[in-house]
GROMACS .gro file of C-alpha atoms in nm:
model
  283
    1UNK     CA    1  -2.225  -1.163  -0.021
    2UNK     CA    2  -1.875  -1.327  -0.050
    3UNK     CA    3  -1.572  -1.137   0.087
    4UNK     CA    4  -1.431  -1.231  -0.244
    5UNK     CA    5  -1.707  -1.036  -0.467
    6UNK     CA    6  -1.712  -0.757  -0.231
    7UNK     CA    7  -1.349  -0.723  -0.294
    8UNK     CA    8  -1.418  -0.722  -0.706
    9UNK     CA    9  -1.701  -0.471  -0.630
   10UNK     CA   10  -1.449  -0.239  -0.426
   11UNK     CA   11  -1.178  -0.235  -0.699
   12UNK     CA   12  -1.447  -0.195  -1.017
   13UNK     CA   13  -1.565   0.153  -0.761
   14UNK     CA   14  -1.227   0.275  -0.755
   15UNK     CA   15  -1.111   0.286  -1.075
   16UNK     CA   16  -1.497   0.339  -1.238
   17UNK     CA   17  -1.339   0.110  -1.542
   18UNK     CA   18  -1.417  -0.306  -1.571
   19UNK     CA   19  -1.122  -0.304  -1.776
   20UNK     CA   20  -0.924  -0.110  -1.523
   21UNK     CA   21  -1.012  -0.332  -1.233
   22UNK     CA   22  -0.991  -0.635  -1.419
   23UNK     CA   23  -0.627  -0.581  -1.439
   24UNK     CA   24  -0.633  -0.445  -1.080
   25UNK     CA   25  -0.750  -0.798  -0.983
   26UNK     CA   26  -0.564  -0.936  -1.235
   27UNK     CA   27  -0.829  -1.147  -1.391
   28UNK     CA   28  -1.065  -1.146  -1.699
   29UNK     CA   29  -1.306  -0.922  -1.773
   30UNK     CA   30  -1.591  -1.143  -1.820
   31UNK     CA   31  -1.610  -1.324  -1.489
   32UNK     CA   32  -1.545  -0.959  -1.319
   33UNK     CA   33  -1.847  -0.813  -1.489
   34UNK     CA   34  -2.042  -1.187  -1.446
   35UNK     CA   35  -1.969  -1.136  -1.032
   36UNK     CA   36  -2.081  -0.806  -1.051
   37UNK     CA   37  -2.410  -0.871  -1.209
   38UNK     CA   38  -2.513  -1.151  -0.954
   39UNK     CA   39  -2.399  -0.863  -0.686
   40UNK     CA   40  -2.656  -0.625  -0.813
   41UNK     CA   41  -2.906  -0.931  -0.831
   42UNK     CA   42  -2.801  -0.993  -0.475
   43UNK     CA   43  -2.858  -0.632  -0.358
   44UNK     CA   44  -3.183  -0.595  -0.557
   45UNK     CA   45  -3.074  -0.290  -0.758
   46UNK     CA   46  -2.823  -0.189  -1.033
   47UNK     CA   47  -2.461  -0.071  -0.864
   48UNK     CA   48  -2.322   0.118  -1.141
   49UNK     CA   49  -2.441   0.328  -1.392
   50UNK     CA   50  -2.265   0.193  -1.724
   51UNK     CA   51  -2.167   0.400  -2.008
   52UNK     CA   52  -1.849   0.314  -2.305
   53UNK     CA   53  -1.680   0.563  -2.119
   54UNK     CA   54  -1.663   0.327  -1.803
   55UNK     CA   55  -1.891   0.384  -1.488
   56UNK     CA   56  -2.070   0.569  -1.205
   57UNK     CA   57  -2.197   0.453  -0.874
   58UNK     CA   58  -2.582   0.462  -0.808
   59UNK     CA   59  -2.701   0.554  -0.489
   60UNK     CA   60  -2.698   0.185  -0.395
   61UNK     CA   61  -2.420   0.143  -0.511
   62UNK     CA   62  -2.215   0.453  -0.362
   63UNK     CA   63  -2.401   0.276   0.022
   64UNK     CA   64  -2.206  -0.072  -0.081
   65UNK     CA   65  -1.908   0.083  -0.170
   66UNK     CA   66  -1.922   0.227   0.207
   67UNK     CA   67  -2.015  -0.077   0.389
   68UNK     CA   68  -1.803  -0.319   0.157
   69UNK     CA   69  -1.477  -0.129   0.274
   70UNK     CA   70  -1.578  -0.124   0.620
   71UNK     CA   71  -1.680  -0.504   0.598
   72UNK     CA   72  -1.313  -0.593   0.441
   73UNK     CA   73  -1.107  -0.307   0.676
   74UNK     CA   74  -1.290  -0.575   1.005
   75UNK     CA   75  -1.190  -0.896   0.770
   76UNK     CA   76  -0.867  -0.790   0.726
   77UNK     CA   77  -0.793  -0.692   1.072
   78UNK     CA   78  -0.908  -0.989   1.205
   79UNK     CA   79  -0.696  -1.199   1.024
   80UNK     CA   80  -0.417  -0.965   1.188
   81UNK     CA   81  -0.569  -1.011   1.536
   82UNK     CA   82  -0.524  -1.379   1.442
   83UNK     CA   83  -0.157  -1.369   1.305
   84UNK     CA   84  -0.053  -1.140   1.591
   85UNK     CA   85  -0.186  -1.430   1.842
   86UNK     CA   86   0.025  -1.659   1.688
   87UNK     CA   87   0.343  -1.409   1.684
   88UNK     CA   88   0.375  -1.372   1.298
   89UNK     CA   89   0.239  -1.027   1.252
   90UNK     CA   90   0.516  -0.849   1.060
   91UNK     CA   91   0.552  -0.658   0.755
   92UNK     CA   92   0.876  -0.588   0.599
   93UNK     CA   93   0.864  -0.270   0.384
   94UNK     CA   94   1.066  -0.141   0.140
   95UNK     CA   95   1.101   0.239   0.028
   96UNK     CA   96   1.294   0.393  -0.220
   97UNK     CA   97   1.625   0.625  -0.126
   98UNK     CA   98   1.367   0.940  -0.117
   99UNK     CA   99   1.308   0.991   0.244
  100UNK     CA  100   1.147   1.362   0.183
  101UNK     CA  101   0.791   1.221   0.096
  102UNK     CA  102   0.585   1.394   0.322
  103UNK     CA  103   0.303   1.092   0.204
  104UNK     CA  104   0.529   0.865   0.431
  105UNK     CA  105   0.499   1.046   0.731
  106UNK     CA  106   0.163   1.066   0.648
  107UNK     CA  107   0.119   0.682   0.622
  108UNK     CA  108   0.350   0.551   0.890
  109UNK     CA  109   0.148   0.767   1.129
  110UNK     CA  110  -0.179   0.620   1.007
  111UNK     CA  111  -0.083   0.246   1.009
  112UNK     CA  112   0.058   0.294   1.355
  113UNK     CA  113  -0.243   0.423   1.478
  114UNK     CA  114  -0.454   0.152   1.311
  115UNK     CA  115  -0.239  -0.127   1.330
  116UNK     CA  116  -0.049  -0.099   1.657
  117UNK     CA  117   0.043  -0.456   1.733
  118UNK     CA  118   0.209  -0.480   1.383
  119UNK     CA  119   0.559  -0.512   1.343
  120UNK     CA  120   0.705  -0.276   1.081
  121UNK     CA  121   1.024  -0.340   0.922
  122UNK     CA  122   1.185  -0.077   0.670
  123UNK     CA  123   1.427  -0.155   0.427
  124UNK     CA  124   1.591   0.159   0.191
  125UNK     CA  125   1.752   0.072  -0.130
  126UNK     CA  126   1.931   0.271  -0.345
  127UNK     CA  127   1.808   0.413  -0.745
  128UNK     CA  128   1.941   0.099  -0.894
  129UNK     CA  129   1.642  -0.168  -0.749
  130UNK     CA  130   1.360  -0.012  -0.840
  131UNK     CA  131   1.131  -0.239  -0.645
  132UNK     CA  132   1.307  -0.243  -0.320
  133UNK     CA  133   1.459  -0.598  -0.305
  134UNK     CA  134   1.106  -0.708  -0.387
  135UNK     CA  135   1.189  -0.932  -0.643
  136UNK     CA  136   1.500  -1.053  -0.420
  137UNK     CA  137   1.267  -1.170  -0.107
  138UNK     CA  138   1.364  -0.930   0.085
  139UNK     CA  139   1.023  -0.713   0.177
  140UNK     CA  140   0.686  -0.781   0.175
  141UNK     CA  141   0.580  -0.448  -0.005
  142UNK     CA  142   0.741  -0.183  -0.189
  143UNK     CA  143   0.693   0.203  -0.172
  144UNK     CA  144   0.846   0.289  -0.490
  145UNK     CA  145   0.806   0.473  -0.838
  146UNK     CA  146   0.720   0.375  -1.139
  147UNK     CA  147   0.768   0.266  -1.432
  148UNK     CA  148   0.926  -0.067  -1.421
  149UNK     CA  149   0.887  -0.440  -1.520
  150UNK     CA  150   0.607  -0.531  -1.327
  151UNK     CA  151   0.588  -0.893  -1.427
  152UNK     CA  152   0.408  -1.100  -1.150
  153UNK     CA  153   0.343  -0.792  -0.956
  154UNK     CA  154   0.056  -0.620  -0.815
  155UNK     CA  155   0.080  -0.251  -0.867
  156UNK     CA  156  -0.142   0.053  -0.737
  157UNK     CA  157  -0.068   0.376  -0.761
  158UNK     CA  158  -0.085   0.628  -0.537
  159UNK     CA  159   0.018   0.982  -0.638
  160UNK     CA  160   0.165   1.098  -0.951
  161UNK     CA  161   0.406   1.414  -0.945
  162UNK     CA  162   0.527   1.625  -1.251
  163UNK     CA  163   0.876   1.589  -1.328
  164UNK     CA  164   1.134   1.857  -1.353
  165UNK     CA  165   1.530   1.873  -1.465
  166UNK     CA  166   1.799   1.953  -1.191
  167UNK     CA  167   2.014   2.221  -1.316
  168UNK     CA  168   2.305   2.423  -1.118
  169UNK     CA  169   2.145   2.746  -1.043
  170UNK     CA  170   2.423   2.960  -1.206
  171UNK     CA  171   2.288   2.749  -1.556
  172UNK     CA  172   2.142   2.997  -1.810
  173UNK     CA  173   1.817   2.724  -1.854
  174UNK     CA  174   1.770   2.735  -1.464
  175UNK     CA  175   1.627   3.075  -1.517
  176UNK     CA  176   1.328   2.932  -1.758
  177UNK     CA  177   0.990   2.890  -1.612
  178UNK     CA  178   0.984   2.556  -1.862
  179UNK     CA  179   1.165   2.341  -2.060
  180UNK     CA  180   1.106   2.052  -2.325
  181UNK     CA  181   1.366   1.763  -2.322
  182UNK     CA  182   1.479   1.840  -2.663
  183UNK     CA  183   1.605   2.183  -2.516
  184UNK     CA  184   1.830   1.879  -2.288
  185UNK     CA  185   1.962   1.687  -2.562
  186UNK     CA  186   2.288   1.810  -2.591
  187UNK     CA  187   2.355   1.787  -2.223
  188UNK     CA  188   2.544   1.501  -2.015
  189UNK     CA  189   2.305   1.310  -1.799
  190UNK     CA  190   2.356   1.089  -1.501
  191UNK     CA  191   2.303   0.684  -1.571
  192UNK     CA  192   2.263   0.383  -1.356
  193UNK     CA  193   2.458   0.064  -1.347
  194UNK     CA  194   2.474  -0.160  -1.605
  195UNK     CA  195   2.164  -0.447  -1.524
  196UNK     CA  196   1.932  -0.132  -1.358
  197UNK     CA  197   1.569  -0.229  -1.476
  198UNK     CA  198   1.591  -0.086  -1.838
  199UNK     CA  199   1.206   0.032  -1.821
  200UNK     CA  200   1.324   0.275  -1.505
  201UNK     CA  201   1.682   0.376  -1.682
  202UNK     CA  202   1.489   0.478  -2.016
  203UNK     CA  203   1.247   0.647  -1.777
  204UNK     CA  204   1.503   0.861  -1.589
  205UNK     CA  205   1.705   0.935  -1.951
  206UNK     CA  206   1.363   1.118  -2.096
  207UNK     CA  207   1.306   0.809  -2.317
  208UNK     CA  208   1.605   0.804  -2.492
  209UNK     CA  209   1.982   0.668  -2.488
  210UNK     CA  210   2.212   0.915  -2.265
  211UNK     CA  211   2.595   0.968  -2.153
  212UNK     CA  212   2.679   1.082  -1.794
  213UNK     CA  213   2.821   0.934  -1.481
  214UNK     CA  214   2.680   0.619  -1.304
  215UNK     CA  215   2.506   0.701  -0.995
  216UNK     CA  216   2.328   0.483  -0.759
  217UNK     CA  217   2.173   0.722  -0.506
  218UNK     CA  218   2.011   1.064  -0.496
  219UNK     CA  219   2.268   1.232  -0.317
  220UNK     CA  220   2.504   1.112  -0.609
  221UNK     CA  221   2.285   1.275  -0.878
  222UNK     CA  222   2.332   1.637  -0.675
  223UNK     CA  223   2.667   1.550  -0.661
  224UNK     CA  224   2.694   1.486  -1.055
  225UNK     CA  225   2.490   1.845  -1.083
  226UNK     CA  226   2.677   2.028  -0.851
  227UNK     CA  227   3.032   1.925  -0.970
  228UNK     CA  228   3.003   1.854  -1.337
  229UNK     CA  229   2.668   2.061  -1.433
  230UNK     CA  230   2.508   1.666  -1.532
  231UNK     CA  231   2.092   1.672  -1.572
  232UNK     CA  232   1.895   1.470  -1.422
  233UNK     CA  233   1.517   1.477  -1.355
  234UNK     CA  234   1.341   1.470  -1.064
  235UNK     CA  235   0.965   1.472  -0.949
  236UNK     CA  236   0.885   1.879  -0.831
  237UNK     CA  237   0.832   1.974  -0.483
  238UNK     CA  238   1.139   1.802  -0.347
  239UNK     CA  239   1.371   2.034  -0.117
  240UNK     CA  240   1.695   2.055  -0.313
  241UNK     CA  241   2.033   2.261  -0.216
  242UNK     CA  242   2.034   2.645  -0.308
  243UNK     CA  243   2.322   2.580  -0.548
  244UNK     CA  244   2.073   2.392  -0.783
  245UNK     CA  245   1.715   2.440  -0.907
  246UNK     CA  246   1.459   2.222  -1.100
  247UNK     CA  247   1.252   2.401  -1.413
  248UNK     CA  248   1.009   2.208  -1.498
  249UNK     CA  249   0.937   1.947  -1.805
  250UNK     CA  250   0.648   2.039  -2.012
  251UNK     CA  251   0.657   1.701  -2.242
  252UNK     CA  252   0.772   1.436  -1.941
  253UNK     CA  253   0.503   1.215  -1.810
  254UNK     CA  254   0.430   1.230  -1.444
  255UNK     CA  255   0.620   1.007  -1.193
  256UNK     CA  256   0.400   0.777  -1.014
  257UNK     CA  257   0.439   0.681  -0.642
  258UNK     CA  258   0.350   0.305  -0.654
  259UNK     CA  259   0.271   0.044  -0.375
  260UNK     CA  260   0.410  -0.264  -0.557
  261UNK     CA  261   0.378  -0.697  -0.398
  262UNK     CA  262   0.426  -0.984  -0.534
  263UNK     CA  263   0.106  -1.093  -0.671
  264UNK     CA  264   0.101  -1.438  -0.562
  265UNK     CA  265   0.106  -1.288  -0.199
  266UNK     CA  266  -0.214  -1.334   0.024
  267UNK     CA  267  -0.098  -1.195   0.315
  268UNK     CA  268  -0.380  -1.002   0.436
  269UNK     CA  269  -0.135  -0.718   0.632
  270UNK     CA  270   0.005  -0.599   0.271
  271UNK     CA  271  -0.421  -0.532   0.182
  272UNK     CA  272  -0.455  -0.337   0.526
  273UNK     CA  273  -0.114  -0.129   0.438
  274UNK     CA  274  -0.202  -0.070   0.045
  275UNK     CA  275  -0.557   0.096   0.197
  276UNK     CA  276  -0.397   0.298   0.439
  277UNK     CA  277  -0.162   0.407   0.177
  278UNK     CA  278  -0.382   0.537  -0.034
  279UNK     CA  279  -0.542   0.722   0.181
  280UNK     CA  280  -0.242   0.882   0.342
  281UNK     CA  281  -0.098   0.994  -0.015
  282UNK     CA  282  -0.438   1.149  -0.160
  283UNK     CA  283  -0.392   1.462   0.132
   0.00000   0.00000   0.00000
């Protein structure tokens, strides 16, 4: 069994979709389903139950999926082993202005427990960069949200969050248990600069054209609540000032927490961090 199949095999488990992991792997769906098949000839036994719905792991199957990660966790970390012996094991990561994650405490203790001769790197950028100088060269792999232009980039996902609007507590809509975004519409809301990633900007706005101050970091979009009662959104569960409060959006599609690369990059560190990362931000 090729590493290479194994690693099709792994990503078709995950997302229980052909289609799905096909553009995981970014690749066709026919040669996806093709390796598969000779897989299942290889093991003796069908992997996945199929169905038009997508698909569910046999028994055999649900055993492969074990050992396959295993298998690709040791491949993976020997190629570090090997990049660390020649001095070149680094990793430059970028994460978005939104320290308060509890996922990346989570992760950072994780990958520093399984990957201690790695050097880590961190990079914070502000709300207006998206991918976290990503497409500038600047990091290796982003922690970041989505949605953006994700041309030539590998995206997972990792969490979503719902999204809420940040109000000044002494607002009469701050005492709502929900809200719609229509109920928003005639309300100032803050913008980022001019050349900000116009997928993220329409995003932010509630899909739609808005007025409001420029901001480039969170602490500015408290600011432009606090001081001139501006909206904004904001994914729940974040610790905000007592002077504000966030109601939540009842018709505003989740923010996803993304692990974003350039998808032309084999460097076998940004596999072993993406893993870990998925794990840490599913507790």
């Amino acid at each position: 069994m090729e590493l290479r199949t194994l690693r099709y095999f792994v990503a078709v488990a995950e997302e229980l979709h052909f289609g799905r992991a096909a553009r995981r792997l970014h690749m066709s769906q026919p040669p996806l389903s093709r390796a598969i098949k000779q897989l299942e000839a290889e093991a003796g036994a069908p992997l996945f139950v199929r169905s038009p719905a997508g698909v569910t792991l046999t028994a055999v199957g649900t055993v492969l999926l074990d050992e396959a990660r295993a298998l690709l966790d040791h491949a993976d970390r020997l190629r570090e082993r090997v990049s660390a012996a020649a001095g070149a094991a680094a990793l430059t990561i970028g994460i978005l202005g939104d320290s308060t994650d509890p996922g990346v405490a989570r992760l950072a203790a994780a990958y520093r427990r399984d990957h201690p001769g790695i050097d880590i790197r961190i990079r914070e950028t502000d709300l207006t960069d998206p991918t976290c100088g990503l497409r500038a060269g600047l990091v290796d792999v982003a922690l970041t949200r989505a949605p953006f232009d994700v041309t030539a980039l590998t995206v997972r996902t990792l969490r979503t969050d719902p999204v809420g609007v940040v109000l000044r507590a002494d607002d009469p809509l701050a005492r709502r248990d929900a809200l719609r975004l229509a109920e928003l519409s005639d309300r100032r809301w803050f913008q980022f600069p001019p050349g900000t990633d116009p997928l993220w900007q329409a995003y932010w706005n509630g899909g739609r054209p808005r007025e409001g101050p420029v901001v480039r970091a969170v602490q500015e979009c408290l600011q432009a609540v606090l001081w001139n009662g501006t909206v904004g959104l904001t994914p729940l569960g974040h610790d905000l000032p007592d002077q504000l409060a966030v109601v939540p959006l009842t018709d505003m599609p989740p923010s996803r927490v993304v692990a974003v690369w350039n998808e032309s990059d084999t460097n076998p560190l940004i596999r072993s961090f993406t893993e870990t990362a998925a794990t840490a931000y599913r507790h």
